[in-house]
PDB file of C-alpha atoms in Angstrom:
ATOM      1  CA  MET A 874     141.985 -80.687 -67.574  1.00 65.00           C
ATOM      2  CA  SER A 875     138.455 -79.791 -68.654  1.00 86.00           C
ATOM      3  CA  LYS A 876     136.148 -77.857 -66.367  1.00 93.00           C
ATOM      4  CA  THR A 877     133.259 -79.544 -64.553  1.00 95.00           C
ATOM      5  CA  ARG A 878     129.913 -78.726 -66.108  1.00 97.00           C
ATOM      6  CA  ILE A 879     127.036 -76.930 -64.381  1.00 98.00           C
ATOM      7  CA  VAL A 880     123.670 -76.833 -66.173  1.00 98.00           C
ATOM      8  CA  PHE A 881     121.246 -74.059 -65.168  1.00 98.00           C
ATOM      9  CA  VAL A 882     117.496 -74.514 -65.785  1.00 98.00           C
ATOM     10  CA  HIS A 883     115.350 -71.379 -65.543  1.00 97.00           C
ATOM     11  CA  GLY A 884     111.806 -70.823 -64.337  1.00 94.00           C
ATOM     12  CA  MET A 885     109.315 -68.391 -65.925  1.00 90.00           C
ATOM     13  CA  ASP A 886     110.963 -65.077 -65.044  1.00 84.00           C
ATOM     14  CA  GLY A 887     113.703 -65.016 -67.643  1.00 88.00           C
ATOM     15  CA  TYR A 888     115.663 -67.635 -69.557  1.00 92.00           C
ATOM     16  CA  GLY A 889     119.178 -68.366 -70.669  1.00 94.00           C
ATOM     17  CA  VAL A 890     121.988 -66.433 -69.031  1.00 94.00           C
ATOM     18  CA  ALA A 891     119.654 -63.527 -68.122  1.00 93.00           C
ATOM     19  CA  ALA A 892     117.873 -65.733 -65.582  1.00 95.00           C
ATOM     20  CA  TRP A 893     121.059 -66.241 -63.523  1.00 97.00           C
ATOM     21  CA  PRO A 894     122.650 -62.822 -62.918  1.00 96.00           C
ATOM     22  CA  ALA A 895     124.517 -63.863 -59.759  1.00 97.00           C
ATOM     23  CA  GLN A 896     125.866 -67.138 -61.141  1.00 96.00           C
ATOM     24  CA  HIS A 897     128.044 -65.706 -63.932  1.00 90.00           C
ATOM     25  CA  LEU A 898     131.162 -65.797 -61.771  1.00 90.00           C
ATOM     26  CA  LEU A 899     130.930 -69.584 -61.563  1.00 96.00           C
ATOM     27  CA  ALA A 900     131.987 -69.685 -65.209  1.00 94.00           C
ATOM     28  CA  GLY A 901     135.506 -68.902 -64.059  1.00 93.00           C
ATOM     29  CA  ASN A 902     135.796 -72.336 -62.465  1.00 94.00           C
ATOM     30  CA  TYR A 903     133.121 -74.391 -64.224  1.00 97.00           C
ATOM     31  CA  ASP A 904     131.741 -75.054 -67.692  1.00 97.00           C
ATOM     32  CA  CYS A 905     128.385 -73.290 -67.245  1.00 98.00           C
ATOM     33  CA  LEU A 906     125.472 -73.876 -69.620  1.00 98.00           C
ATOM     34  CA  PHE A 907     122.412 -71.626 -69.221  1.00 97.00           C
ATOM     35  CA  LEU A 908     119.489 -73.371 -70.922  1.00 97.00           C
ATOM     36  CA  LYS A 909     116.303 -72.271 -72.670  1.00 95.00           C
ATOM     37  CA  ARG A 910     113.368 -74.570 -72.032  1.00 96.00           C
ATOM     38  CA  THR A 911     110.745 -75.451 -74.643  1.00 94.00           C
ATOM     39  CA  GLY A 912     108.880 -72.358 -75.850  1.00 92.00           C
ATOM     40  CA  PHE A 913     111.339 -69.835 -74.426  1.00 92.00           C
ATOM     41  CA  ASP A 914     112.876 -67.892 -77.283  1.00 89.00           C
ATOM     42  CA  ALA A 915     112.948 -64.266 -78.356  1.00 87.00           C
ATOM     43  CA  VAL A 916     112.187 -65.132 -81.997  1.00 87.00           C
ATOM     44  CA  VAL A 917     110.442 -68.502 -82.268  1.00 88.00           C
ATOM     45  CA  PRO A 918     106.767 -68.270 -81.213  1.00 90.00           C
ATOM     46  CA  PRO A 919     105.926 -69.686 -77.749  1.00 93.00           C
ATOM     47  CA  VAL A 920     104.648 -73.255 -77.620  1.00 94.00           C
ATOM     48  CA  ALA A 921     102.872 -75.330 -75.002  1.00 93.00           C
ATOM     49  CA  SER A 922     104.709 -76.836 -72.044  1.00 92.00           C
ATOM     50  CA  ASP A 923     106.436 -80.132 -72.725  1.00 95.00           C
ATOM     51  CA  PHE A 924     107.841 -81.634 -69.535  1.00 97.00           C
ATOM     52  CA  GLU A 925     109.452 -84.578 -71.314  1.00 97.00           C
ATOM     53  CA  ALA A 926     111.080 -82.381 -73.965  1.00 97.00           C
ATOM     54  CA  ASP A 927     112.485 -80.110 -71.264  1.00 98.00           C
ATOM     55  CA  ALA A 928     113.938 -83.102 -69.418  1.00 98.00           C
ATOM     56  CA  THR A 929     115.580 -84.232 -72.658  1.00 98.00           C
ATOM     57  CA  ILE A 930     117.101 -80.767 -73.109  1.00 98.00           C
ATOM     58  CA  VAL A 931     118.597 -81.048 -69.629  1.00 98.00           C
ATOM     59  CA  ILE A 932     119.956 -84.556 -70.174  1.00 98.00           C
ATOM     60  CA  ASP A 933     121.539 -83.558 -73.481  1.00 98.00           C
ATOM     61  CA  ALA A 934     123.127 -80.499 -71.847  1.00 98.00           C
ATOM     62  CA  LEU A 935     124.663 -82.618 -69.076  1.00 98.00           C
ATOM     63  CA  GLY A 936     126.800 -84.421 -71.651  1.00 97.00           C
ATOM     64  CA  GLU A 937     129.034 -86.817 -69.747  1.00 96.00           C
ATOM     65  CA  GLY A 938     127.752 -85.480 -66.420  1.00 97.00           C
ATOM     66  CA  GLY A 939     127.686 -82.399 -64.246  1.00 97.00           C
ATOM     67  CA  HIS A 940     125.967 -80.424 -61.525  1.00 98.00           C
ATOM     68  CA  LEU A 941     122.389 -79.300 -62.066  1.00 98.00           C
ATOM     69  CA  VAL A 942     120.847 -76.041 -60.766  1.00 98.00           C
ATOM     70  CA  ALA A 943     117.163 -75.221 -61.351  1.00 98.00           C
ATOM     71  CA  HIS A 944     114.674 -72.525 -60.375  1.00 98.00           C
ATOM     72  CA  ALA A 945     110.892 -72.706 -59.944  1.00 95.00           C
ATOM     73  CA  GLN A 946     109.282 -74.589 -62.882  1.00 95.00           C
ATOM     74  CA  GLY A 947     112.732 -75.467 -64.128  1.00 97.00           C
ATOM     75  CA  ALA A 948     113.017 -77.827 -61.180  1.00 98.00           C
ATOM     76  CA  ILE A 949     110.475 -80.112 -62.850  1.00 98.00           C
ATOM     77  CA  ALA A 950     112.727 -80.771 -65.849  1.00 98.00           C
ATOM     78  CA  ALA A 951     115.775 -81.027 -63.605  1.00 98.00           C
ATOM     79  CA  MET A 952     114.160 -83.611 -61.329  1.00 97.00           C
ATOM     80  CA  MET A 953     112.812 -85.627 -64.259  1.00 97.00           C
ATOM     81  CA  ALA A 954     116.282 -85.667 -65.817  1.00 97.00           C
ATOM     82  CA  ALA A 955     117.859 -86.724 -62.516  1.00 97.00           C
ATOM     83  CA  VAL A 956     115.321 -89.529 -62.071  1.00 97.00           C
ATOM     84  CA  GLU A 957     115.938 -90.789 -65.612  1.00 96.00           C
ATOM     85  CA  ARG A 958     119.733 -90.367 -65.605  1.00 97.00           C
ATOM     86  CA  PRO A 959     121.015 -90.154 -62.012  1.00 96.00           C
ATOM     87  CA  ASP A 960     124.399 -91.309 -63.279  1.00 96.00           C
ATOM     88  CA  LEU A 961     124.835 -87.951 -65.030  1.00 97.00           C
ATOM     89  CA  VAL A 962     123.824 -85.737 -62.095  1.00 97.00           C
ATOM     90  CA  LYS A 963     126.676 -85.090 -59.672  1.00 96.00           C
ATOM     91  CA  SER A 964     124.549 -82.812 -57.498  1.00 97.00           C
ATOM     92  CA  LEU A 965     121.181 -81.084 -57.671  1.00 98.00           C
ATOM     93  CA  VAL A 966     120.325 -77.569 -56.494  1.00 98.00           C
ATOM     94  CA  LEU A 967     116.622 -76.662 -56.462  1.00 98.00           C
ATOM     95  CA  VAL A 968     115.739 -73.005 -55.892  1.00 98.00           C
ATOM     96  CA  GLU A 969     112.114 -72.416 -54.823  1.00 97.00           C
ATOM     97  CA  PRO A 970     111.168 -75.585 -56.721  1.00 97.00           C
ATOM     98  CA  ALA A 971     107.636 -75.749 -58.135  1.00 96.00           C
ATOM     99  CA  LEU A 972     107.341 -79.511 -57.648  1.00 98.00           C
ATOM    100  CA  LEU A 973     103.637 -79.533 -56.882  1.00 97.00           C
ATOM    101  CA  SER A 974     103.060 -83.070 -58.149  1.00 96.00           C
ATOM    102  CA  LEU A 975     105.273 -84.363 -55.314  1.00 97.00           C
ATOM    103  CA  THR A 976     103.260 -82.567 -52.620  1.00 97.00           C
ATOM    104  CA  ALA A 977      99.820 -82.828 -54.227  1.00 96.00           C
ATOM    105  CA  GLU A 978      98.116 -84.013 -51.032  1.00 96.00           C
ATOM    106  CA  LEU A 979      99.760 -81.529 -48.653  1.00 98.00           C
ATOM    107  CA  PRO A 980      97.829 -78.465 -47.430  1.00 98.00           C
ATOM    108  CA  ALA A 981      99.712 -75.520 -48.970  1.00 97.00           C
ATOM    109  CA  THR A 982      99.868 -77.250 -52.352  1.00 97.00           C
ATOM    110  CA  MET A 983      96.176 -78.136 -52.223  1.00 97.00           C
ATOM    111  CA  ALA A 984      95.291 -74.534 -51.314  1.00 96.00           C
ATOM    112  CA  TYR A 985      97.298 -73.171 -54.241  1.00 95.00           C
ATOM    113  CA  ARG A 986      95.738 -75.609 -56.676  1.00 95.00           C
ATOM    114  CA  GLU A 987      92.209 -74.872 -55.462  1.00 95.00           C
ATOM    115  CA  HIS A 988      92.911 -71.173 -55.944  1.00 94.00           C
ATOM    116  CA  VAL A 989      94.118 -71.289 -59.553  1.00 95.00           C
ATOM    117  CA  GLU A 990      92.718 -74.529 -61.005  1.00 96.00           C
ATOM    118  CA  PRO A 991      89.373 -72.974 -62.050  1.00 97.00           C
ATOM    119  CA  LEU A 992      91.294 -70.570 -64.286  1.00 97.00           C
ATOM    120  CA  PHE A 993      93.128 -73.423 -66.025  1.00 97.00           C
ATOM    121  CA  ALA A 994      89.788 -75.232 -66.439  1.00 96.00           C
ATOM    122  CA  ARG A 995      88.474 -72.397 -68.629  1.00 96.00           C
ATOM    123  CA  SER A 996      91.775 -71.642 -70.340  1.00 96.00           C
ATOM    124  CA  SER A 997      90.449 -72.483 -73.811  1.00 96.00           C
ATOM    125  CA  GLU A 998      87.734 -69.831 -73.445  1.00 97.00           C
ATOM    126  CA  LEU A 999      90.194 -67.009 -72.771  1.00 97.00           C
ATOM    127  CA  SER A1000      92.568 -64.978 -74.900  1.00 97.00           C
ATOM    128  CA  ASP A1001      96.258 -64.914 -74.015  1.00 96.00           C
ATOM    129  CA  ALA A1002      95.916 -61.438 -72.531  1.00 96.00           C
ATOM    130  CA  ALA A1003      92.824 -62.340 -70.482  1.00 97.00           C
ATOM    131  CA  PHE A1004      94.349 -65.543 -69.113  1.00 96.00           C
ATOM    132  CA  SER A1005      97.653 -63.967 -68.126  1.00 94.00           C
ATOM    133  CA  ALA A1006      95.919 -60.971 -66.532  1.00 94.00           C
ATOM    134  CA  GLU A1007      93.631 -63.217 -64.494  1.00 94.00           C
ATOM    135  CA  PHE A1008      96.520 -65.445 -63.481  1.00 92.00           C
ATOM    136  CA  ARG A1009      98.447 -62.444 -62.212  1.00 87.00           C
ATOM    137  CA  ARG A1010      95.381 -61.181 -60.371  1.00 88.00           C
ATOM    138  CA  LEU A1011      94.754 -64.529 -58.678  1.00 86.00           C
ATOM    139  CA  THR A1012      98.336 -65.094 -57.641  1.00 77.00           C
ATOM    140  CA  ALA A1013      98.873 -61.510 -56.495  1.00 72.00           C
ATOM    141  CA  SER A1014      95.955 -61.930 -54.093  1.00 50.00           C
ATOM    142  CA  MET A1015      97.847 -64.610 -52.203  1.00 50.00           C
ATOM    143  CA  ALA A1016     100.586 -64.055 -49.635  1.00 43.00           C
ATOM    144  CA  GLY A1017     103.993 -62.794 -50.689  1.00 45.00           C
ATOM    145  CA  PRO A1018     105.494 -60.630 -53.444  1.00 46.00           C
ATOM    146  CA  SER A1019     105.275 -63.262 -56.192  1.00 42.00           C
ATOM    147  CA  ARG A1020     103.819 -66.662 -56.975  1.00 40.00           C
ATOM    148  CA  PRO A1021     105.304 -69.837 -58.478  1.00 44.00           C
ATOM    149  CA  GLY A1022     107.660 -68.706 -61.203  1.00 41.00           C
ATOM    150  CA  TYR A1023     106.094 -65.300 -61.793  1.00 40.00           C
ATOM    151  CA  ASN A1024     107.846 -62.212 -60.477  1.00 40.00           C
ATOM    152  CA  SER A1025     106.113 -58.862 -60.274  1.00 35.00           C
ATOM    153  CA  GLY A1026     106.533 -56.565 -63.252  1.00 31.00           C
ATOM    154  CA  PRO A1027     105.187 -56.376 -66.808  1.00 26.00           C
ATOM    155  CA  ALA A1028     103.262 -59.540 -67.638  1.00 27.00           C
ATOM    156  CA  GLY A1029     104.607 -61.116 -64.469  1.00 33.00           C
ATOM    157  CA  MET A1030     108.004 -61.782 -65.994  1.00 39.00           C
ATOM    158  CA  GLY A1031     110.148 -59.525 -63.813  1.00 44.00           C
ATOM    159  CA  HIS A1032     113.313 -57.656 -64.772  1.00 44.00           C
ATOM    160  CA  HIS A1033     115.332 -60.778 -65.550  1.00 51.00           C
ATOM    161  CA  ALA A1034     113.480 -61.546 -68.798  1.00 51.00           C
ATOM    162  CA  PRO A1035     114.870 -60.546 -72.185  1.00 55.00           C
ATOM    163  CA  ALA A1036     113.006 -57.643 -73.801  1.00 66.00           C
ATOM    164  CA  GLU A1037     109.895 -59.106 -75.399  1.00 78.00           C
ATOM    165  CA  SER A1038     106.432 -57.899 -76.400  1.00 84.00           C
ATOM    166  CA  SER A1039     103.618 -58.178 -73.885  1.00 89.00           C
ATOM    167  CA  SER A1040     101.673 -60.366 -76.337  1.00 91.00           C
ATOM    168  CA  ARG A1041     104.543 -62.879 -76.578  1.00 90.00           C
ATOM    169  CA  ILE A1042     104.867 -63.054 -72.803  1.00 91.00           C
ATOM    170  CA  ALA A1043     101.097 -63.432 -72.353  1.00 93.00           C
ATOM    171  CA  ALA A1044     101.034 -66.253 -74.898  1.00 94.00           C
ATOM    172  CA  ARG A1045     103.847 -68.065 -73.080  1.00 93.00           C
ATOM    173  CA  ILE A1046     102.045 -67.795 -69.728  1.00 93.00           C
ATOM    174  CA  HIS A1047      98.806 -69.044 -71.311  1.00 96.00           C
ATOM    175  CA  LEU A1048     100.571 -72.060 -72.821  1.00 95.00           C
ATOM    176  CA  GLN A1049     102.128 -73.272 -69.555  1.00 93.00           C
ATOM    177  CA  ALA A1050     100.668 -76.510 -68.221  1.00 94.00           C
ATOM    178  CA  PRO A1051      99.630 -76.611 -64.555  1.00 95.00           C
ATOM    179  CA  GLN A1052     102.646 -77.605 -62.497  1.00 94.00           C
ATOM    180  CA  TRP A1053     100.700 -80.285 -60.624  1.00 95.00           C
ATOM    181  CA  GLU A1054     100.348 -82.186 -63.918  1.00 96.00           C
ATOM    182  CA  ALA A1055     104.077 -82.861 -64.177  1.00 96.00           C
ATOM    183  CA  PRO A1056     104.786 -86.626 -64.398  1.00 96.00           C
ATOM    184  CA  LEU A1057     107.082 -86.576 -61.387  1.00 93.00           C
ATOM    185  CA  HIS A1058     106.366 -88.773 -58.384  1.00 89.00           C
ATOM    186  CA  ILE A1059     109.739 -89.981 -57.084  1.00 92.00           C
ATOM    187  CA  VAL A1060     112.905 -88.258 -55.931  1.00 90.00           C
ATOM    188  CA  PRO A1061     116.335 -89.066 -57.450  1.00 90.00           C
ATOM    189  CA  GLY A1062     119.018 -90.414 -55.136  1.00 90.00           C
ATOM    190  CA  VAL A1063     121.569 -87.666 -55.719  1.00 96.00           C
ATOM    191  CA  PRO A1064     123.006 -85.051 -53.307  1.00 97.00           C
ATOM    192  CA  THR A1065     120.431 -82.248 -53.249  1.00 98.00           C
ATOM    193  CA  LEU A1066     120.283 -78.710 -51.892  1.00 98.00           C
ATOM    194  CA  VAL A1067     116.925 -76.934 -51.679  1.00 98.00           C
ATOM    195  CA  LEU A1068     117.168 -73.150 -51.436  1.00 98.00           C
ATOM    196  CA  THR A1069     114.094 -71.103 -50.508  1.00 98.00           C
ATOM    197  CA  GLY A1070     113.388 -67.504 -49.603  1.00 96.00           C
ATOM    198  CA  GLY A1071     111.407 -68.339 -46.475  1.00 95.00           C
ATOM    199  CA  TRP A1072     108.470 -66.173 -47.529  1.00 92.00           C
ATOM    200  CA  GLU A1073     105.931 -68.590 -49.038  1.00 92.00           C
ATOM    201  CA  PRO A1074     104.354 -71.657 -47.350  1.00 94.00           C
ATOM    202  CA  LEU A1075     104.048 -73.509 -50.670  1.00 95.00           C
ATOM    203  CA  TYR A1076     107.797 -73.583 -51.273  1.00 96.00           C
ATOM    204  CA  GLU A1077     108.577 -74.321 -47.644  1.00 97.00           C
ATOM    205  CA  GLU A1078     106.185 -77.281 -47.811  1.00 98.00           C
ATOM    206  CA  ILE A1079     107.952 -78.624 -50.894  1.00 98.00           C
ATOM    207  CA  ALA A1080     111.337 -78.062 -49.240  1.00 98.00           C
ATOM    208  CA  GLU A1081     110.197 -79.931 -46.127  1.00 98.00           C
ATOM    209  CA  TYR A1082     109.050 -82.853 -48.281  1.00 98.00           C
ATOM    210  CA  LEU A1083     112.420 -83.000 -50.044  1.00 98.00           C
ATOM    211  CA  THR A1084     114.275 -82.711 -46.745  1.00 98.00           C
ATOM    212  CA  ALA A1085     112.422 -85.797 -45.535  1.00 97.00           C
ATOM    213  CA  THR A1086     113.871 -87.669 -48.535  1.00 95.00           C
ATOM    214  CA  GLY A1087     117.443 -86.640 -47.708  1.00 96.00           C
ATOM    215  CA  ALA A1088     117.871 -83.167 -49.216  1.00 97.00           C
ATOM    216  CA  LEU A1089     119.632 -80.305 -47.441  1.00 98.00           C
ATOM    217  CA  HIS A1090     117.412 -77.217 -46.997  1.00 98.00           C
ATOM    218  CA  ARG A1091     118.748 -73.687 -46.622  1.00 98.00           C
ATOM    219  CA  MET A1092     117.041 -70.281 -46.700  1.00 98.00           C
ATOM    220  CA  ALA A1093     118.352 -66.940 -47.949  1.00 98.00           C
ATOM    221  CA  PRO A1094     116.822 -63.492 -48.451  1.00 96.00           C
ATOM    222  CA  GLY A1095     115.387 -62.561 -51.815  1.00 95.00           C
ATOM    223  CA  GLY A1096     111.788 -63.755 -51.970  1.00 93.00           C
ATOM    224  CA  HIS A1097     111.216 -65.999 -54.973  1.00 93.00           C
ATOM    225  CA  ARG A1098     114.769 -65.394 -56.238  1.00 95.00           C
ATOM    226  CA  PRO A1099     117.083 -66.060 -53.274  1.00 97.00           C
ATOM    227  CA  HIS A1100     119.869 -67.113 -55.639  1.00 97.00           C
ATOM    228  CA  ASP A1101     120.231 -63.533 -56.900  1.00 97.00           C
ATOM    229  CA  GLY A1102     121.587 -62.252 -53.581  1.00 97.00           C
ATOM    230  CA  PRO A1103     125.093 -62.840 -52.221  1.00 97.00           C
ATOM    231  CA  GLU A1104     123.959 -65.227 -49.479  1.00 98.00           C
ATOM    232  CA  GLY A1105     121.993 -67.473 -51.806  1.00 98.00           C
ATOM    233  CA  ALA A1106     124.679 -67.396 -54.493  1.00 98.00           C
ATOM    234  CA  GLU A1107     127.297 -68.385 -51.918  1.00 98.00           C
ATOM    235  CA  LEU A1108     125.182 -71.283 -50.651  1.00 98.00           C
ATOM    236  CA  ILE A1109     124.912 -72.649 -54.200  1.00 98.00           C
ATOM    237  CA  ALA A1110     128.621 -72.229 -54.946  1.00 98.00           C
ATOM    238  CA  ASP A1111     129.671 -73.784 -51.629  1.00 98.00           C
ATOM    239  CA  PHE A1112     127.369 -76.790 -52.073  1.00 98.00           C
ATOM    240  CA  ILE A1113     128.710 -77.551 -55.544  1.00 97.00           C
ATOM    241  CA  ALA A1114     132.290 -77.108 -54.354  1.00 96.00           C
ATOM    242  CA  ALA A1115     131.641 -79.456 -51.421  1.00 96.00           C
ATOM    243  CA  GLN A1116     130.248 -82.125 -53.726  1.00 95.00           C
ATOM    244  CA  SER A1117     133.281 -81.792 -55.965  1.00 88.00           C
ATOM    245  CA  ALA A1118     135.591 -82.123 -52.956  1.00 86.00           C
ATOM    246  CA  ALA A1119     133.669 -85.195 -51.835  1.00 83.00           C
ATOM    247  CA  GLY A1120     134.520 -86.962 -55.061  1.00 71.00           C
ATOM    248  CA  ARG A1121     131.637 -85.891 -57.304  1.00 54.00           C
ATOM    249  CA  PRO A1122     133.595 -83.580 -59.622  1.00 47.00           C
TER     250      PRO A1122
END
């Protein structure tokens, strides 16, 4: 009997298997695919965000169906895929999801957008290095150890990213579209777990919105990466196992 598939969709701080250091053990019981979204590659030059292309990558990876786990910006592609093909998504786990287009009119989301939108408005005037440096400065000035999808560390990528030059990382940050521009305005009707670190009002606001639509919300230590710790990893594994036991294998 073939293993049930789990597709993992990364945020900005790492990609592929490196973005999921605590989820490797799941490969013993599941067919785990760790994706690379558009523009994330150690060799091919970075390219601009493409929400639709990322959603297609996710749908293709699901094959005949499976569980879907996504972090930060990766939640956009995961949600778009689940809206388009809910028949393929057995369950959905969203870790600190950057789904700002869903909560565009709520206070924490509006405050974040007002804080960083002027930078995106003059993006074309700035070099990659200048844009990424200013983005890090703006987001570091807000509460918490990290901001949507950007861990502390060189070029904001954190220690989970593959070794890359600072210029490549800066170019990738500069090419990312604002998260509030994602064409996502409805929630898929699939079993959903939202996992947050309980440190940042923006993510708690998004989690509360999703809870109101039927999602289960849990918190675990770890800041922007609660899935890296044992408590968060266990919550993800237990949720997927419960969905399998409930007849969504």
